[in-house]
XYZ file of C-alpha atoms in Angstrom:
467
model
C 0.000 0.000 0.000
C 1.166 3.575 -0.732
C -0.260 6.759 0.244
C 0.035 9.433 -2.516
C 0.832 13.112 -0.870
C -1.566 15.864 -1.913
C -1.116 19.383 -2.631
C -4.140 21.413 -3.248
C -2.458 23.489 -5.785
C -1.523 20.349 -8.028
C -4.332 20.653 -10.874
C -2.574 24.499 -11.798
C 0.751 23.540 -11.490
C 0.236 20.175 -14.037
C -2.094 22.432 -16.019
C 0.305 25.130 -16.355
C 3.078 23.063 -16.667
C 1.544 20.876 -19.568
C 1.031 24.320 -21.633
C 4.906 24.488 -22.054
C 4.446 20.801 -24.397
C 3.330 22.223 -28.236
C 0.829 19.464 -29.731
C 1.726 20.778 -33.184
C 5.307 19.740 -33.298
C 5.024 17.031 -30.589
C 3.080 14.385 -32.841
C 2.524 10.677 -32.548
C 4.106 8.219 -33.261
C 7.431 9.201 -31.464
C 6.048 12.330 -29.245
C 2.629 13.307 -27.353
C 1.830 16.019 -24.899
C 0.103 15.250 -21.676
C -3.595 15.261 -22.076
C -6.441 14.132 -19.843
C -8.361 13.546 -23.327
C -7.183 10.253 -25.355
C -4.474 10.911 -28.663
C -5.441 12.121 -31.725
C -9.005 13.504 -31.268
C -10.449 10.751 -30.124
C -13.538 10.596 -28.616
C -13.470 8.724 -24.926
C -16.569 7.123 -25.593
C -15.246 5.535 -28.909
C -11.341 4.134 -26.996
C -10.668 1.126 -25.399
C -10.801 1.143 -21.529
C -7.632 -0.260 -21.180
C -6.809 -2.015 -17.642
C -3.706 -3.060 -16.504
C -2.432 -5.587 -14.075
C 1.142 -4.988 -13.518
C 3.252 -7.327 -10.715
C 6.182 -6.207 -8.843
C 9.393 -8.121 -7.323
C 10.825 -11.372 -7.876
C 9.071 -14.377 -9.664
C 8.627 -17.710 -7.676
C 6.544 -20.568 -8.767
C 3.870 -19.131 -5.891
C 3.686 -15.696 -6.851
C 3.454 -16.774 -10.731
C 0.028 -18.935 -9.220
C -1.383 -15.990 -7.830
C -0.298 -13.758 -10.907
C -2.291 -16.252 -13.030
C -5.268 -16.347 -10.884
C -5.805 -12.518 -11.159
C -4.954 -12.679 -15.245
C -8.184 -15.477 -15.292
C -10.049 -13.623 -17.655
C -10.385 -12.877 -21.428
C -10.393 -10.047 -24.207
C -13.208 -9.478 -26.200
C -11.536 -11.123 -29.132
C -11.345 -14.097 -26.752
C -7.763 -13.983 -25.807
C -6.445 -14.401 -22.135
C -5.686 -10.858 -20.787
C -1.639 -10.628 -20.242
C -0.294 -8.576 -17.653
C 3.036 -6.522 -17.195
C 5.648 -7.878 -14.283
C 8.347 -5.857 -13.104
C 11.286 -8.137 -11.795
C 13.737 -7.543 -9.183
C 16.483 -10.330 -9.593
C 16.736 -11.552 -5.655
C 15.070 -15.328 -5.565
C 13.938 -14.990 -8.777
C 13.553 -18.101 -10.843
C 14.659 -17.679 -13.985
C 12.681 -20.409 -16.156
C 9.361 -18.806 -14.682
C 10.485 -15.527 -16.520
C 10.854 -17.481 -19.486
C 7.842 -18.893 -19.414
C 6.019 -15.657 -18.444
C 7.574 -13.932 -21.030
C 6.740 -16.845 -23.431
C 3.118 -16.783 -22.833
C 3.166 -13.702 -24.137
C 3.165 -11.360 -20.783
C 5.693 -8.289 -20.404
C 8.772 -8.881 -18.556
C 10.061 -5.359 -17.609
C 13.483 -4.259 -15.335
C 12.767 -3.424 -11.675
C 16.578 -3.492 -10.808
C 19.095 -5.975 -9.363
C 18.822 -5.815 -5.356
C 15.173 -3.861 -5.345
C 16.742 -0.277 -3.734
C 14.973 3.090 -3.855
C 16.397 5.969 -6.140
C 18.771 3.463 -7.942
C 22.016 3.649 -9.633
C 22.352 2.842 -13.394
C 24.233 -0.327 -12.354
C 21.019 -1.578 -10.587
C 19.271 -1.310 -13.722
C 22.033 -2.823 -16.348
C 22.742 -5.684 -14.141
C 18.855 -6.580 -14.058
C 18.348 -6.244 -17.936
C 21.450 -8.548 -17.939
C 20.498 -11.218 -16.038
C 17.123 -11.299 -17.794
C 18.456 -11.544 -20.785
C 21.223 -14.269 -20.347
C 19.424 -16.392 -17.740
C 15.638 -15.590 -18.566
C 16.196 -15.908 -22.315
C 14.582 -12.463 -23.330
C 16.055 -10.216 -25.814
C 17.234 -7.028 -24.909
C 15.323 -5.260 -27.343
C 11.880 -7.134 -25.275
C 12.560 -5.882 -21.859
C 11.071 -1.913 -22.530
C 9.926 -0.913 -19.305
C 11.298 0.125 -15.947
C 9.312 0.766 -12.523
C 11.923 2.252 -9.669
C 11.565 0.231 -6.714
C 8.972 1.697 -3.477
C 8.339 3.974 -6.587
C 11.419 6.249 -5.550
C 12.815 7.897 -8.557
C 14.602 11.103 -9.115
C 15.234 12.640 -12.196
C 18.673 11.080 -12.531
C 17.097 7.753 -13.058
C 14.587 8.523 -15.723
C 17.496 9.916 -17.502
C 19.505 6.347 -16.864
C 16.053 4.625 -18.178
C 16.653 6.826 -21.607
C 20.456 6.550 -22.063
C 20.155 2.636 -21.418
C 17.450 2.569 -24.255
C 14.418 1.609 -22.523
C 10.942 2.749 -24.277
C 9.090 3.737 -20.977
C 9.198 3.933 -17.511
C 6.139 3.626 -15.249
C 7.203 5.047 -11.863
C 5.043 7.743 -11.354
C 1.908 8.637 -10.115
C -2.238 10.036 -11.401
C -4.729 11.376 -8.900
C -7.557 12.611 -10.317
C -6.265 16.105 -11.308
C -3.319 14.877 -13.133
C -5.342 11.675 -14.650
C -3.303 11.689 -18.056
C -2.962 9.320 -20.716
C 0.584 8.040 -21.006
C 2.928 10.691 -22.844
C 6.654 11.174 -23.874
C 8.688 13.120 -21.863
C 10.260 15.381 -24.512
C 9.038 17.976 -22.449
C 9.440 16.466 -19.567
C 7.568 14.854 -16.309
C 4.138 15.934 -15.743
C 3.316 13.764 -12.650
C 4.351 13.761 -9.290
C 5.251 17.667 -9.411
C 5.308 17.501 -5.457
C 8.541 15.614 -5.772
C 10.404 17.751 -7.589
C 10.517 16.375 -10.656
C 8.646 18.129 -13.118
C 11.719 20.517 -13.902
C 12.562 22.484 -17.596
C 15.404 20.632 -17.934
C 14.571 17.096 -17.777
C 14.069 16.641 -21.665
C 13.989 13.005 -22.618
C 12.650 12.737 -26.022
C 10.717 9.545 -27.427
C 10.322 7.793 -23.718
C 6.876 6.826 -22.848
C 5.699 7.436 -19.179
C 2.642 5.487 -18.339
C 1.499 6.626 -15.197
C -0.085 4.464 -11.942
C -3.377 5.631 -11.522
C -4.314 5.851 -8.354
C -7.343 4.531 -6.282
C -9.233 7.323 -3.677
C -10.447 5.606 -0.666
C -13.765 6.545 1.096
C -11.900 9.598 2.378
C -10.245 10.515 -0.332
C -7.101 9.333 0.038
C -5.115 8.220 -2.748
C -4.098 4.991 -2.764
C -1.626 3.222 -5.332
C 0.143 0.067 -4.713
C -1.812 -3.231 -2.903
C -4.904 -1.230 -2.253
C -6.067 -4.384 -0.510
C -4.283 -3.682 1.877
C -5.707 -0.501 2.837
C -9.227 -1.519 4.232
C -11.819 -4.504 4.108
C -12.115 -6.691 0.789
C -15.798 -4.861 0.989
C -14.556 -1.641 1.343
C -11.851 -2.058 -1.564
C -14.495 -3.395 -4.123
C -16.562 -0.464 -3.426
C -13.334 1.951 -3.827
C -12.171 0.200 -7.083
C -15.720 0.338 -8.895
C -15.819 4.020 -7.834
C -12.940 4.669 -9.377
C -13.342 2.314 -12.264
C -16.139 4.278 -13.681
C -14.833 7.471 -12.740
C -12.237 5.941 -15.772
C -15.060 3.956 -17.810
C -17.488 6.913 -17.957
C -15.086 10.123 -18.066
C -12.068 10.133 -19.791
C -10.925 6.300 -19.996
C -7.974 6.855 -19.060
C -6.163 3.591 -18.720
C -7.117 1.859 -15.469
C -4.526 -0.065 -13.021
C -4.293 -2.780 -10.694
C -0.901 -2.788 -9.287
C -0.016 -5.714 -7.685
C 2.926 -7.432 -5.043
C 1.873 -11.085 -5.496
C 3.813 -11.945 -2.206
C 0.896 -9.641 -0.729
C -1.732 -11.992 -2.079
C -0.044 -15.294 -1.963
C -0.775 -17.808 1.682
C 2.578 -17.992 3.510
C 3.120 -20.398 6.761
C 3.003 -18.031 9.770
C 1.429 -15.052 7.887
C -2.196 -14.302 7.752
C -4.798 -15.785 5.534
C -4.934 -13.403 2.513
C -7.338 -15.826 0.798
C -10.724 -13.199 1.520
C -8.583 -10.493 0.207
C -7.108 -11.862 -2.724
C -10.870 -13.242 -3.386
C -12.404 -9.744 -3.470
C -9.209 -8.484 -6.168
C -9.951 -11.726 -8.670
C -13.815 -11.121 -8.167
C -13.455 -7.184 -8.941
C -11.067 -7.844 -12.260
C -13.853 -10.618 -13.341
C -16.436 -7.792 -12.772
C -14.952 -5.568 -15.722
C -14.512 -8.766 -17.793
C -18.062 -8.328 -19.111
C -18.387 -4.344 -19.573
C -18.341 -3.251 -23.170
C -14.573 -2.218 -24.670
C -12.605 -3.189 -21.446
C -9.410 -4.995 -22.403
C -6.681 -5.643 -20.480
C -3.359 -5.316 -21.409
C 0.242 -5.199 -20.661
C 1.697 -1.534 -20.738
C 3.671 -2.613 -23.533
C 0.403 -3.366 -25.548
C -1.362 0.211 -24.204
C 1.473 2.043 -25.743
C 1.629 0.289 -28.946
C -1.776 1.137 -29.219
C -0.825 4.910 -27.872
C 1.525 5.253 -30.653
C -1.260 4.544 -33.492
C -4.802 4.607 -31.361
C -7.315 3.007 -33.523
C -11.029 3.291 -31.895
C -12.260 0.335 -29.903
C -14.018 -1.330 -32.924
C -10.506 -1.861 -34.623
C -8.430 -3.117 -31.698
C -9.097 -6.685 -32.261
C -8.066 -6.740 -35.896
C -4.919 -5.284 -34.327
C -1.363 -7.631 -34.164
C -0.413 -6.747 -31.124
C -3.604 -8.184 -29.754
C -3.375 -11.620 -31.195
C -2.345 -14.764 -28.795
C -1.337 -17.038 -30.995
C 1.804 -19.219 -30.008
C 4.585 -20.835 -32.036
C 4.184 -24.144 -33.557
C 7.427 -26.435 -33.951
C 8.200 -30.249 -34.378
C 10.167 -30.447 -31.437
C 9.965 -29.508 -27.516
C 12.751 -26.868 -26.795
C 13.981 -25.065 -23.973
C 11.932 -21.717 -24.707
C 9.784 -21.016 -21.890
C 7.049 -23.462 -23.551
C 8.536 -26.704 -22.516
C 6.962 -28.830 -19.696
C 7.672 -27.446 -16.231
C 7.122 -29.083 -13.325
C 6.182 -27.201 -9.851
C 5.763 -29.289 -6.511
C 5.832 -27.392 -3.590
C 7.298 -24.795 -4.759
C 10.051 -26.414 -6.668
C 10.278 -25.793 -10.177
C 12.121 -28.802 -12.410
C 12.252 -30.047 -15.995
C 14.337 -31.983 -18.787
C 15.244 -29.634 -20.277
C 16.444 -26.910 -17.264
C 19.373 -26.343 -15.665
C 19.490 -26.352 -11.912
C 21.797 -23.356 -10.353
C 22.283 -23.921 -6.706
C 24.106 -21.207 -4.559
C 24.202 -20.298 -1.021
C 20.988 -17.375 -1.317
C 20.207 -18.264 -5.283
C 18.717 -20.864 -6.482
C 17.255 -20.681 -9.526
C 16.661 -22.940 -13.004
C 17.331 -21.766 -16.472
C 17.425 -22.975 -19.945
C 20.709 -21.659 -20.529
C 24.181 -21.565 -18.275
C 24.217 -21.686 -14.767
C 26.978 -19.211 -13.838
C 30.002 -20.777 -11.803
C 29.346 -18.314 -8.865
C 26.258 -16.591 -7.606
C 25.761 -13.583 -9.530
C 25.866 -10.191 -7.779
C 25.250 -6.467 -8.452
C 28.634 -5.433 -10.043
C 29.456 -9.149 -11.425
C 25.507 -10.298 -12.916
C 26.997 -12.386 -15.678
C 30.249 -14.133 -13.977
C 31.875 -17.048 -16.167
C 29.752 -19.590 -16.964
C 29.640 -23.031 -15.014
C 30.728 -25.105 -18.179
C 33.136 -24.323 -21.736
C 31.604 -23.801 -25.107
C 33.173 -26.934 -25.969
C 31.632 -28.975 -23.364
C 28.457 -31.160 -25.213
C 25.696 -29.413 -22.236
C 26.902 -25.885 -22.864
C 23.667 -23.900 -23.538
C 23.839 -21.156 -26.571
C 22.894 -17.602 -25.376
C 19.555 -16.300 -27.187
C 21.689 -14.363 -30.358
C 20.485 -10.891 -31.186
C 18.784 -12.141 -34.454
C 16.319 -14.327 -33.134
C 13.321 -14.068 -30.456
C 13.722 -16.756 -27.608
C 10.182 -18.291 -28.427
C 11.973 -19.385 -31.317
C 15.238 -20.504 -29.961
C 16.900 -23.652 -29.199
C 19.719 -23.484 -26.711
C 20.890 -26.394 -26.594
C 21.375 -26.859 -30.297
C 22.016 -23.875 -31.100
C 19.730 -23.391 -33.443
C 17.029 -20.782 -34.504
C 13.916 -22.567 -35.707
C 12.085 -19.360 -37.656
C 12.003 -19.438 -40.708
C 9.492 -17.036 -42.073
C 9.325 -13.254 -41.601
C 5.947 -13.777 -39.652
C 8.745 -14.700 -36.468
C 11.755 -12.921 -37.417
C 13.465 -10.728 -35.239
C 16.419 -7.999 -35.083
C 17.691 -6.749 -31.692
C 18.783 -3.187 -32.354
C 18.169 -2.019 -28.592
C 21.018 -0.634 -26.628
C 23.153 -2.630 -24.414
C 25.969 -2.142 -22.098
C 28.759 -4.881 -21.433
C 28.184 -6.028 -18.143
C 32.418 -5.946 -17.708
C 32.376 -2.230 -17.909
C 30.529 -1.028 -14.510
C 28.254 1.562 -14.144
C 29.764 4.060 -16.225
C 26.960 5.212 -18.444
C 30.196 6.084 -20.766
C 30.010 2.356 -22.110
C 26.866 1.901 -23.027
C 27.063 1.652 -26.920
C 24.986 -0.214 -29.270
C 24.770 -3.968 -29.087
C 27.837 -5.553 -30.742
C 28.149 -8.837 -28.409
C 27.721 -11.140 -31.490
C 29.652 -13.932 -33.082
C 28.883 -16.144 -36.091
C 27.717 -19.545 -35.551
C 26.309 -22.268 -37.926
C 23.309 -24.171 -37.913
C 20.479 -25.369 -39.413
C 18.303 -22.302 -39.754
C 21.475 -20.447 -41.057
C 24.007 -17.939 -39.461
C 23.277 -16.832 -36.165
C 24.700 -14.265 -33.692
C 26.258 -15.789 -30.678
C 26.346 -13.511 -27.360
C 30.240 -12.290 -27.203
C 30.379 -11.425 -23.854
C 28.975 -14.751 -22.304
C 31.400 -17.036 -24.531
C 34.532 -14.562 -23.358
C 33.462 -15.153 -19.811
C 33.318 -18.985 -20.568
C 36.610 -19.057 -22.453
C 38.511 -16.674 -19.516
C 36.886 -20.112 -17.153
C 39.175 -22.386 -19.756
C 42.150 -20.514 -18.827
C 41.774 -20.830 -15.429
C 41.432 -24.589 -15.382
């Protein structure tokens, strides 16, 4: 739960402040001003309402259950809604983000050791353990959300040098209920926290805003309102504030969820009534005309060309289909196995360290992976028959087989070019060495040449000299 500050002056000030953002040179797709109306003229009535269910922390095989049990509903074009899950990289198990990811939910970056106001290092080292151990490509993992929601501007600026399309840190009452915009001009939320200054100019990156819930008092709450009164009082506060959405300016709608808040724990109270009342409410929208829910990723695709609600099924973004091979790889789609809380498989890897445990598809590293070392050498040589290919930057993970070493697309329906920006994991925190993505290396196989991940096969090579 997080109680929002208020300042009674905080309609002017975002009013004011969004005048200084000129619609006429600030035009979709790359740039859009603050507005409490939806892009491009649209009429509210005629736009999606858009809700979002976005998770926070680690993922563990029973936080994933109660992620799932909240994301049991459908689209109107009969998909199953997806939601957005920002991952901190303590006790998370790898193979669960690959299979998230792989189900086609957003995996976004919510930095290495979960700290407040974090460094840039905090945010590389978490994109880089996703990437190598969770399988995702760089170029998937576009969001950030600064952990407790403490953010300066120094680390929105980190979020644009490191490449990332959006962050969603910051928070909507009702006065300042706008539809996620690019911060060319800058930060139009959370003025109270100093923040909304003329120089922070980050063109082309998204902020979607968390849209806050006002209790029976009006009090703004944000995070786990479930936590903030009776599963009877909550249901009441969320429809309120639902339709406030639904009926005025539709405005994207969010649930913002810790699982761990929601999820039974020996010793801990019963959070069964409470996590009854959130899965009843989000089945409650389920049936209202032009609700979808979405990840954040998905709203702003749909931001950058909004279509009215009629059209957003014919949209590809929207779609749920899943990839269709002869064979069972390790891609996040294989069979997994969970028994009391265990996750295994026959195709997984099983890392064991003193405080990290985790399973992967690809390497284990030979020693547990911390904040200024998140890739250390791997466990095993490239020439060793078990060694696991990293996902290359010319192929999408769905589609790729580590352990052959192969890339089984073969159509341009799948294919896929990284171009995001990277930094090598050897070179700190210095935002000096972030450059674009060059940690490729040809390697043969059946579906052609493919780029092999430099900087993990260095790592495992510098291992062969030590042996």
């Amino acid at each position: 739960m997080r109680l929002l500050p208020f300042v009674s002056l905080l309609a002017i000030v975002t009013s004011a402040w969004a005048g200084t953002c000129d619609p006429a040179t600030c035009k979709l797709p790359t740039c859009l001003c603050p507005s409490l109306l939806p892009p491009n003229g649209l009429d509210p009535k005629d736009v999606p309402q858009f809700v979002t269910i976005t998770f926070d922390d680690s993922i563990q095989a029973e936080l994933l259950a109660t992620a799932k049990d909240l994301l049991n509903v459908k689209n109107p074009n009969g998909c199953a809604a997806k939601g957005s899950w920002y991952v901190s990289m303590m006790y998370t198990n790898f193979a669960l983000v690959q299979q998230w990811y792989a189900q086609g939910n957003e995996v976004a970056d919510h930095t290495f050791s979960h700290v407040g106001s974090p460094s840039s290092q905090e945010i590389i080292s978490a994109r880089n353990m996703l990437n190598q151990y969770g399988g995702l490509p760089m170029g998937k993992i576009k969001g950030f959300r600064a952990p407790f929601l403490n953010y300066t501007t120094d680390t929105l600026r980190d979020v644009a040098k490191l490449g990332f399309l959006y962050d969603s840190s910051a928070s909507a009452v009702v006065e300042d209920c706008y539809w996620p915009y690019t911060l060319d001009n800058g930060l139009f939320n959370d003025c109270w926290n100093n923040v909304c200054t003329p120089d922070l100019k980050l063109p082309g990156v998204w902020e979607v805003p968390m849209y806050a819930v006002q209790d029976s008092s009006g009090t703004a709450q944000l995070m786990d309102v479930y936590l903030a009164g009776s599963p009877s009082d909550v249901t009441n506060w969320s429809n309120d504030n639902f339709n406030r959405h639904y009926n005025g300016n539709r405005a994207p709608f969010g649930v913002y969820v810790h699982p761990t808040h929601l999820s039974n724990r020996p010793g801990l109270p019963d959070m069964s009534a409470k996590k009854e009342a959130v899965v009843n409410f989000i089945k409650s929208l389920e049936s209202k005309p032009d609700v979808w829910f979405v990840t954040n990723e998905q709203l702003l695709q749909w931001m950058q060309n909004p279509v009215p609600a009629s059209q957003l099924a014919s949209q590809p973004y929207m779609g749920c289909a899943l990839p269709k091979m002869d064979k069972e790889i390790c891609n996040g789609l294989e069979t997994i196995n969970i028994v009391d809380n265990i996750v295994s498989g026959n195709l997984l890897n099983t890392c064991n360290f003193n405080s990290a445990n985790f399973v992967t598809c690809f390497n284990c590293p030979s020693v547990e992976p911390t904040l200024d070392t998140p890739l250390p050498a791997c466990s095993v040589l490239p020439t060793d028959p078990s060694y696991r290919h990293p996902v290359p930057s010319n192929c999408d993970s769905l589609w790729w087989d580590p352990i052959a070493g192969q890339c089984l697309c073969t159509t341009d329906a799948c294919a896929y070019q990284d171009t995001s920006i990277s930094q090598d994991p050897t070179k700190g925190n210095s935002s000096s060495g972030i450059t674009n993505s060059q940690n490729s290396k040809d390697a043969s196989n059946q579906a052609g040449s493919v780029l092999i991940n430099a900087s993990v096969m260095i790592l495992c090579i510098t291992l062969a000299t030590l042996l």
